[in-house]
Short mmCIF file of C-alpha atoms in Angstrom, two decimals:
data_model
loop_
_atom_site.label_atom_id
_atom_site.label_comp_id
_atom_site.label_asym_id
_atom_site.label_seq_id
_atom_site.Cartn_x
_atom_site.Cartn_y
_atom_site.Cartn_z
CA UNK A 201 11.59 166.41 141.53
CA UNK A 202 11.01 167.42 137.58
CA UNK A 203 13.20 165.97 134.69
CA UNK A 204 16.36 164.80 136.95
CA UNK A 205 18.31 163.38 134.02
CA UNK A 206 21.12 161.08 135.14
CA UNK A 207 24.60 161.97 134.39
CA UNK A 208 23.54 164.63 132.24
CA UNK A 209 23.51 167.72 134.63
CA UNK A 210 26.81 168.93 133.23
CA UNK A 211 25.49 168.86 129.78
CA UNK A 212 22.13 170.11 129.94
CA UNK A 213 22.91 173.61 129.29
CA UNK A 214 24.65 173.00 126.25
CA UNK A 215 22.03 170.29 124.64
CA UNK A 216 18.86 171.28 126.55
CA UNK A 217 16.96 168.76 128.65
CA UNK A 218 16.31 165.30 126.98
CA UNK A 219 13.99 162.93 128.81
CA UNK A 220 15.18 159.54 129.18
CA UNK A 221 12.76 157.00 128.08
CA UNK A 222 12.81 153.38 128.43
CA UNK A 223 10.92 153.14 125.10
CA UNK A 224 13.38 153.35 122.28
CA UNK A 225 13.08 156.42 119.59
CA UNK A 226 13.42 155.52 115.97
CA UNK A 227 16.96 156.69 116.23
CA UNK A 228 17.76 154.73 119.44
CA UNK A 229 16.54 151.71 117.74
CA UNK A 230 18.63 152.15 114.83
CA UNK A 231 21.64 152.80 117.40
CA UNK A 232 20.80 149.74 119.21
CA UNK A 233 21.39 147.52 116.02
CA UNK A 234 24.32 146.48 113.85
CA UNK A 235 25.39 150.19 113.13
CA UNK A 236 26.86 150.44 116.21
CA UNK A 237 30.34 148.91 116.32
CA UNK A 238 31.15 146.24 118.55
CA UNK A 239 34.21 146.48 120.67
CA UNK A 240 36.23 143.81 118.55
CA UNK A 241 36.08 146.15 115.76
CA UNK A 242 36.32 149.73 117.47
CA UNK A 243 39.66 151.48 117.64
CA UNK A 244 39.88 150.95 121.18
CA UNK A 245 37.83 148.90 123.61
CA UNK A 246 36.92 152.16 125.39
CA UNK A 247 35.28 154.00 122.63
CA UNK A 248 32.20 155.86 123.33
CA UNK A 249 29.43 154.92 120.74
CA UNK A 250 30.14 151.12 120.67
CA UNK A 251 27.93 147.96 121.80
CA UNK A 252 24.18 147.37 120.46
CA UNK A 253 22.82 147.19 124.00
CA UNK A 254 23.41 151.01 124.58
CA UNK A 255 21.68 153.94 122.72
CA UNK A 256 22.62 157.68 121.88
CA UNK A 257 21.35 158.72 125.59
CA UNK A 258 23.69 156.01 127.01
CA UNK A 259 26.68 157.58 125.16
CA UNK A 260 25.84 161.14 126.33
CA UNK A 261 25.82 159.72 129.83
CA UNK A 262 29.12 158.05 129.12
CA UNK A 263 30.60 161.28 127.99
CA UNK A 264 29.52 163.15 131.29
CA UNK A 265 30.66 160.28 133.48
CA UNK A 266 33.87 160.06 131.69
CA UNK A 267 34.68 163.84 132.21
CA UNK A 268 33.49 163.61 135.76
CA UNK A 269 36.02 161.01 136.66
CA UNK A 270 38.90 162.02 134.81
CA UNK A 271 38.38 165.59 136.28
CA UNK A 272 36.69 165.03 139.69
CA UNK A 273 38.40 161.49 140.78
CA UNK A 274 41.75 160.73 138.59
CA UNK A 275 43.73 163.88 140.06
CA UNK A 276 43.11 163.40 143.69
CA UNK A 277 43.09 159.58 143.82
CA UNK A 278 46.89 159.16 144.87
CA UNK A 279 46.10 161.38 147.81
CA UNK A 280 42.86 159.47 148.77
CA UNK A 281 45.06 156.20 148.51
CA UNK A 282 47.55 157.48 151.29
CA UNK A 283 44.29 158.70 153.35
CA UNK A 284 42.47 155.25 152.82
CA UNK A 285 39.38 157.06 151.95
CA UNK A 286 38.01 159.46 149.30
CA UNK A 287 36.69 162.94 150.37
CA UNK A 288 33.15 163.84 151.28
CA UNK A 289 33.17 166.28 148.44
CA UNK A 290 33.65 163.92 145.74
CA UNK A 291 30.43 162.26 146.82
CA UNK A 292 28.64 165.43 146.79
CA UNK A 293 29.86 166.31 143.41
CA UNK A 294 28.76 163.02 142.25
CA UNK A 295 25.43 163.59 143.45
CA UNK A 296 25.24 167.01 141.69
CA UNK A 297 26.26 165.41 138.43
CA UNK A 298 23.50 162.60 138.84
CA UNK A 299 25.92 159.75 139.00
CA UNK A 300 24.29 158.39 142.22
CA UNK A 301 21.12 156.54 142.57
CA UNK A 302 20.90 156.30 138.80
CA UNK A 303 18.53 153.27 138.28
CA UNK A 304 16.39 154.37 141.58
CA UNK A 305 12.78 155.34 140.38
CA UNK A 306 12.36 159.00 140.47
CA UNK A 307 9.28 158.86 142.64
CA UNK A 308 11.70 157.61 145.34
CA UNK A 309 14.04 160.29 144.92
CA UNK A 310 16.43 158.59 142.69
CA UNK A 311 17.44 159.59 139.14
CA UNK A 312 14.95 157.08 137.32
CA UNK A 313 17.13 155.84 134.52
CA UNK A 314 17.72 152.11 133.53
CA UNK A 315 20.36 149.61 134.90
CA UNK A 316 22.28 150.11 131.56
CA UNK A 317 22.84 153.76 132.51
CA UNK A 318 24.26 152.29 135.96
CA UNK A 319 26.70 150.15 134.07
CA UNK A 320 27.97 153.05 132.01
CA UNK A 321 28.91 154.79 135.41
CA UNK A 322 30.47 151.36 136.80
CA UNK A 323 32.66 151.08 133.75
CA UNK A 324 33.67 154.74 133.31
CA UNK A 325 35.23 154.53 136.94
CA UNK A 326 37.22 151.52 135.93
CA UNK A 327 38.48 153.20 132.86
CA UNK A 328 40.39 155.54 134.85
CA UNK A 329 41.49 152.96 137.26
CA UNK A 330 40.28 154.48 140.25
CA UNK A 331 38.59 152.07 142.80
CA UNK A 332 38.11 154.45 145.59
CA UNK A 333 34.94 156.06 145.54
CA UNK A 334 32.29 153.30 146.41
CA UNK A 335 29.54 154.77 144.28
CA UNK A 336 28.60 151.38 142.65
CA UNK A 337 27.92 149.58 146.30
CA UNK A 338 26.28 152.65 147.45
CA UNK A 339 23.97 153.16 144.26
CA UNK A 340 23.48 149.61 143.08
CA UNK A 341 23.56 147.44 145.99
CA UNK A 342 22.52 149.53 149.07
CA UNK A 343 19.90 151.73 147.74
CA UNK A 344 17.83 148.94 146.05
CA UNK A 345 17.38 147.39 149.50
CA UNK A 346 15.85 150.47 150.77
CA UNK A 347 13.74 151.26 147.62
CA UNK A 348 12.61 147.55 147.20
CA UNK A 349 11.74 146.80 150.71
CA UNK A 350 11.67 150.01 152.65
CA UNK A 351 8.73 151.65 154.28
CA UNK A 352 7.57 154.99 152.66
CA UNK A 353 9.12 156.76 155.58
CA UNK A 354 12.22 155.04 155.24
CA UNK A 355 12.58 155.79 151.46
CA UNK A 356 11.60 159.37 151.96
CA UNK A 357 14.13 159.70 154.69
CA UNK A 358 17.25 157.92 153.04
CA UNK A 359 16.82 157.84 149.18
CA UNK A 360 16.89 161.55 148.32
CA UNK A 361 20.04 162.32 150.67
CA UNK A 362 21.68 159.20 149.13
CA UNK A 363 21.29 160.38 145.55
CA UNK A 364 22.44 163.59 146.36
CA UNK A 365 25.59 162.08 148.07
CA UNK A 366 24.91 163.48 151.55
CA UNK A 367 24.30 160.15 153.11
CA UNK A 368 26.74 157.41 152.23
CA UNK A 369 25.34 153.88 152.39
CA UNK A 370 27.09 150.53 153.34
CA UNK A 371 25.75 147.29 153.80
CA UNK A 372 27.12 144.88 156.66
CA UNK A 373 26.94 141.05 155.81
CA UNK A 374 30.17 139.67 156.45
CA UNK A 375 31.52 138.70 160.01
CA UNK A 376 34.76 137.33 161.16
CA UNK A 377 33.50 133.69 161.15
CA UNK A 378 30.81 134.16 158.28
CA UNK A 379 31.69 135.16 154.75
CA UNK A 380 30.28 133.52 151.62
CA UNK A 381 27.94 131.47 154.05
CA UNK A 382 25.36 133.95 155.03
CA UNK A 383 23.62 131.43 157.10
CA UNK A 384 26.42 131.42 159.49
CA UNK A 385 25.81 134.93 160.85
CA UNK A 386 26.09 135.40 164.38
CA UNK A 387 25.06 139.14 164.95
CA UNK A 388 21.69 139.10 166.59
CA UNK A 389 18.90 141.33 167.19
CA UNK A 390 16.59 140.68 170.10
CA UNK A 391 13.13 142.34 170.69
CA UNK A 392 12.72 144.50 173.66
CA UNK A 393 9.12 145.59 173.59
CA UNK A 394 8.84 147.56 170.57
CA UNK A 395 12.58 148.02 170.01
CA UNK A 396 15.31 145.95 169.07
CA UNK A 397 18.66 145.38 170.89
CA UNK A 398 21.51 144.65 168.25
CA UNK A 399 24.86 143.07 169.29
CA UNK A 400 27.40 141.58 167.19
CA UNK A 401 30.43 142.59 164.59
CA UNK A 402 30.99 142.99 160.88
CA UNK A 403 34.25 143.02 158.87
CA UNK A 404 35.43 143.94 155.46
CA UNK A 405 32.52 146.60 155.00
CA UNK A 406 33.10 148.69 151.85
CA UNK A 407 32.27 152.45 152.80
CA UNK A 408 32.06 151.47 156.58
CA UNK A 409 34.21 154.06 157.82
CA UNK A 410 32.37 156.98 155.95
CA UNK A 411 29.11 155.27 155.95
CA UNK A 412 26.13 157.29 157.35
CA UNK A 413 23.54 154.60 157.19
CA UNK A 414 24.47 150.75 157.11
CA UNK A 415 22.11 147.97 156.33
CA UNK A 416 23.04 145.34 159.07
CA UNK A 417 22.26 141.74 158.40
CA UNK A 418 21.21 139.85 161.89
CA UNK A 419 19.83 136.81 163.21
CA UNK A 420 16.21 137.57 164.76
CA UNK A 421 14.93 134.08 165.17
CA UNK A 422 17.53 131.52 166.69
CA UNK A 423 14.77 129.12 166.91
CA UNK A 424 13.65 129.04 163.19
CA UNK A 425 13.72 125.65 161.23
CA UNK A 426 17.05 126.91 159.23
CA UNK A 427 19.14 129.69 159.59
CA UNK A 428 17.66 131.43 156.42
CA UNK A 429 14.10 131.67 158.06
CA UNK A 430 15.50 133.76 161.08
CA UNK A 431 17.33 136.49 159.36
CA UNK A 432 16.34 140.21 159.30
CA UNK A 433 17.85 143.52 157.88
CA UNK A 434 18.11 146.54 160.07
CA UNK A 435 19.04 150.18 159.17
CA UNK A 436 21.52 151.55 161.49
CA UNK A 437 22.54 155.13 161.27
CA UNK A 438 25.91 156.92 162.06
CA UNK A 439 26.07 158.24 165.53
CA UNK A 440 23.48 155.70 167.00
CA UNK A 441 24.85 154.91 170.60
CA UNK A 442 26.52 151.48 170.70
CA UNK A 443 27.20 151.57 167.20
CA UNK A 444 31.37 151.78 166.79
CA UNK A 445 33.40 151.99 163.74
CA UNK A 446 36.69 150.37 163.96
CA UNK A 447 39.79 150.93 162.14
CA UNK A 448 40.14 151.47 158.47
CA UNK A 449 41.66 148.09 157.26
CA UNK A 450 45.13 147.93 155.68
CA UNK A 451 44.49 146.24 152.20
CA UNK A 452 46.84 144.93 149.63
CA UNK A 453 44.63 146.87 147.07
CA UNK A 454 41.53 149.28 146.82
CA UNK A 455 43.78 151.65 148.67
CA UNK A 456 41.46 154.66 148.46
CA UNK A 457 38.43 152.57 149.32
CA UNK A 458 37.72 152.90 152.77
CA UNK A 459 36.92 149.14 154.28
CA UNK A 460 36.10 148.88 157.86
CA UNK A 461 35.22 146.69 161.02
CA UNK A 462 32.01 147.74 162.71
CA UNK A 463 30.83 146.70 166.15
CA UNK A 464 27.35 146.83 167.52
CA UNK A 465 27.34 146.98 171.42
CA UNK A 466 23.75 146.83 172.76
CA UNK A 467 22.37 149.08 170.03
CA UNK A 468 18.92 149.96 170.79
CA UNK A 469 16.90 150.51 167.47
CA UNK A 470 13.12 151.38 167.06
CA UNK A 471 10.77 149.27 165.21
CA UNK A 472 11.04 151.64 162.20
CA UNK A 473 14.89 150.60 161.77
CA UNK A 474 13.61 147.16 160.58
CA UNK A 475 13.87 146.97 156.89
CA UNK A 476 11.20 145.07 155.10
CA UNK A 477 9.54 142.15 157.11
CA UNK A 478 10.82 140.30 160.21
CA UNK A 479 12.66 137.33 159.46
CA UNK A 480 12.56 137.65 155.70
CA UNK A 481 16.29 139.03 155.34
CA UNK A 482 17.87 136.16 153.75
CA UNK A 483 15.04 136.33 150.92
CA UNK A 484 15.80 139.91 150.26
CA UNK A 485 19.58 138.90 150.07
CA UNK A 486 18.85 136.31 147.57
CA UNK A 487 16.91 138.49 145.50
CA UNK A 488 19.49 141.20 145.18
CA UNK A 489 22.75 139.22 144.95
CA UNK A 490 22.32 138.55 141.19
CA UNK A 491 22.66 142.25 140.47
CA UNK A 492 25.68 142.66 143.03
CA UNK A 493 27.35 139.80 141.07
CA UNK A 494 26.58 141.37 137.76
CA UNK A 495 28.07 144.59 138.96
CA UNK A 496 31.23 143.12 140.26
CA UNK A 497 31.36 141.28 136.81
CA UNK A 498 31.10 144.27 134.65
CA UNK A 499 33.66 146.12 136.76
CA UNK A 500 35.91 143.12 136.13
CA UNK A 501 35.36 143.39 132.16
CA UNK A 502 35.88 147.12 132.23
CA UNK A 503 39.17 146.67 134.28
CA UNK A 504 40.24 144.09 131.38
CA UNK A 505 39.53 146.68 128.68
CA UNK A 506 41.40 149.51 130.47
CA UNK A 507 44.60 147.22 131.36
CA UNK A 508 44.47 145.77 127.62
CA UNK A 509 44.46 149.56 126.50
CA UNK A 510 47.00 150.64 128.98
CA UNK A 511 49.34 147.83 128.13
CA UNK A 512 48.96 148.25 124.21
CA UNK A 513 50.03 151.73 124.42
CA UNK A 514 53.11 150.86 126.78
CA UNK A 515 54.22 148.07 124.43
CA UNK A 516 54.07 150.44 121.49
CA UNK A 517 56.51 152.86 123.06
CA UNK A 518 58.82 150.63 125.11
CA UNK A 519 61.79 149.67 123.00
CA UNK A 520 63.67 146.37 123.55
CA UNK A 521 66.66 145.09 121.15
CA UNK A 522 66.54 148.17 119.12
CA UNK A 523 62.74 148.17 118.43
CA UNK A 524 59.50 148.72 120.34
CA UNK A 525 58.31 145.67 122.27
CA UNK A 526 55.20 145.62 120.15
CA UNK A 527 57.32 144.41 117.24
CA UNK A 528 58.12 141.19 118.87
CA UNK A 529 55.86 138.21 117.67
CA UNK A 530 55.62 136.88 120.98
CA UNK A 531 53.95 140.10 122.36
CA UNK A 532 51.77 140.39 119.50
CA UNK A 533 50.11 136.83 119.97
CA UNK A 534 49.90 137.80 123.63
CA UNK A 535 47.94 140.77 122.69
CA UNK A 536 45.93 139.18 120.17
CA UNK A 537 44.96 136.48 122.77
CA UNK A 538 43.96 138.87 125.60
CA UNK A 539 41.78 140.92 123.06
CA UNK A 540 40.07 138.08 122.05
CA UNK A 541 39.47 136.85 125.55
CA UNK A 542 38.28 140.21 126.61
CA UNK A 543 35.75 140.58 123.58
CA UNK A 544 34.45 137.00 124.23
CA UNK A 545 33.73 138.12 127.83
CA UNK A 546 32.29 141.46 126.68
CA UNK A 547 29.80 139.65 124.53
CA UNK A 548 28.62 137.35 127.37
CA UNK A 549 28.63 140.26 129.85
CA UNK A 550 26.37 142.61 127.50
CA UNK A 551 23.94 139.86 127.28
CA UNK A 552 23.78 139.58 130.90
CA UNK A 553 23.30 143.29 131.18
CA UNK A 554 20.63 143.17 128.70
CA UNK A 555 18.98 140.06 130.42
CA UNK A 556 18.93 142.15 133.65
CA UNK A 557 17.52 145.33 131.89
CA UNK A 558 14.67 142.97 130.78
CA UNK A 559 14.42 141.50 134.33
CA UNK A 560 15.19 138.01 133.06
CA UNK A 561 18.67 137.58 134.63
CA UNK A 562 18.59 134.27 136.88
CA UNK A 563 21.00 133.44 139.82
CA UNK A 564 23.14 130.84 138.17
CA UNK A 565 23.86 132.97 134.98
CA UNK A 566 24.81 136.02 137.26
CA UNK A 567 27.09 133.52 139.03
CA UNK A 568 28.71 132.56 135.87
CA UNK A 569 29.46 136.20 134.91
CA UNK A 570 30.96 136.83 138.29
CA UNK A 571 33.20 133.96 138.54
CA UNK A 572 34.20 134.08 134.89
CA UNK A 573 35.08 137.72 134.67
CA UNK A 574 36.68 138.14 137.71
CA UNK A 575 39.17 134.99 137.11
CA UNK A 576 39.70 136.81 133.59
CA UNK A 577 40.40 140.04 135.27
CA UNK A 578 43.12 138.42 137.27
CA UNK A 579 44.68 136.45 134.32
CA UNK A 580 44.61 139.82 132.32
CA UNK A 581 46.17 141.72 135.08
CA UNK A 582 48.96 139.14 135.42
CA UNK A 583 49.69 139.15 131.73
CA UNK A 584 49.79 143.02 131.54
CA UNK A 585 52.27 143.35 134.36
CA UNK A 586 54.39 140.87 132.57
CA UNK A 587 54.52 142.85 129.39
CA UNK A 588 55.42 145.81 131.26
CA UNK A 589 58.17 144.11 132.72
CA UNK A 590 60.03 145.66 135.75
CA UNK A 591 57.96 148.92 135.46
CA UNK A 592 54.65 146.74 135.97
CA UNK A 593 55.73 146.33 139.52
CA UNK A 594 56.38 149.93 140.48
CA UNK A 595 53.15 151.32 142.29
CA UNK A 596 53.36 154.51 140.25
CA UNK A 597 52.13 152.69 137.08
CA UNK A 598 48.64 152.20 136.68
CA UNK A 599 49.01 148.49 135.71
CA UNK A 600 50.40 147.75 139.01
CA UNK A 601 47.35 149.48 140.96
CA UNK A 602 44.88 147.48 138.81
CA UNK A 603 46.95 144.31 139.56
CA UNK A 604 46.49 144.38 143.25
CA UNK A 605 43.04 145.83 142.71
CA UNK A 606 41.86 142.96 140.95
CA UNK A 607 42.74 140.15 143.42
CA UNK A 608 39.75 140.86 145.60
CA UNK A 609 37.05 140.40 142.87
CA UNK A 610 37.26 136.61 143.16
CA UNK A 611 36.51 136.84 146.81
CA UNK A 612 33.91 139.28 147.80
CA UNK A 613 30.39 139.05 146.48
CA UNK A 614 30.60 135.39 147.35
CA UNK A 615 33.82 133.68 146.38
CA UNK A 616 34.06 132.14 142.70
CA UNK A 617 34.03 128.62 144.57
CA UNK A 618 30.70 129.34 145.71
CA UNK A 619 29.55 130.84 142.25
CA UNK A 620 30.60 127.57 140.81
CA UNK A 621 28.42 125.65 143.62
CA UNK A 622 25.46 127.59 142.66
CA UNK A 623 25.96 126.91 139.13
CA UNK A 624 26.49 123.49 139.57
CA UNK A 625 23.36 123.09 141.71
CA UNK A 626 21.45 124.28 138.93
CA UNK A 627 23.12 121.87 136.58
CA UNK A 628 22.23 118.74 138.55
CA UNK A 629 19.10 119.71 139.88
CA UNK A 630 15.98 117.65 139.17
CA UNK A 631 13.81 120.56 139.27
#
């Protein structure tokens, strides 16, 4: 799989192949420094070429990703909202553009870029305010489990197809009676010779309806000294006998993102369906959750940046009392407050992204990022709707969609209350 450049396939004919290297060139080193403007001093918070954590390679990736989301996602999103899911076609187009499996090693069938390149894709999707395609969960939550813990056969079977957008991934943790408390899971897999018999149900599963493969979290040892010692992960493919997809759930937001109930009724799985080692699933989950929480946090900050620019443009055009709303001092002060809050948040998030790129992001810090950024997202959404007045409550206005989409962010990926527990536990620990 020679020279598969993430996010650049649409530009290769124009600029020629440019191998992405984790080792910074002199030009990249210069552009990683102070000569790259920070968002606070840029013309807009969405400008390309800002933020010192990125390089010129990331800028090219961003240009390509922005073009893709503007041309292949935004024009169709309203129809997908009615359908409750995106098209299969957009997944394959994303695969052709190199927007899936970006940070998965090339030797496994991924694109082989860094996590900052994945962040570019996360952010650009939020910059068009289109939450339908579950690309980030597929690429940066589901695929790493397979790449990090899967057998050679599992990696060869799934990763190339997932990178191409021909196999859509989901992960099934949440149950009707177990959300943030993963140790409360009741889905059970029992050994039967060399096989496993899986029974249980899952709910609120992103990509669940369209999924071709689902990582299912299940109890495999009910006699373990603690629930954490008796959980395993399984790869369950669509079409497996006894695997039933329930209804697409009718949510108040994320209307184009398919979210489903999943049921497992005496599903017989071969030994090869076990992902990683038996009874080690909880430890795999704990190892991968910081990236999931960082992802949610970056999506939240990118949404804040989009909402701010959308609102800035609106108040500069909307007239009241004979002049634009932007001339009112109270509105100006509100914009000043919001931009400051967003730029402070962006500085922290970029630090977390760099820490993660250096493999130094710990769980408490990721939890801080997730809770703080998603809370900020909801605060910014509320303020931006208010500045739009009655029109901000109308579904055809982007700010209305951003408002309802933001509400789930403090809930999934571990509620923000749980995030505070994890942070506090680290603070008071004697270790």
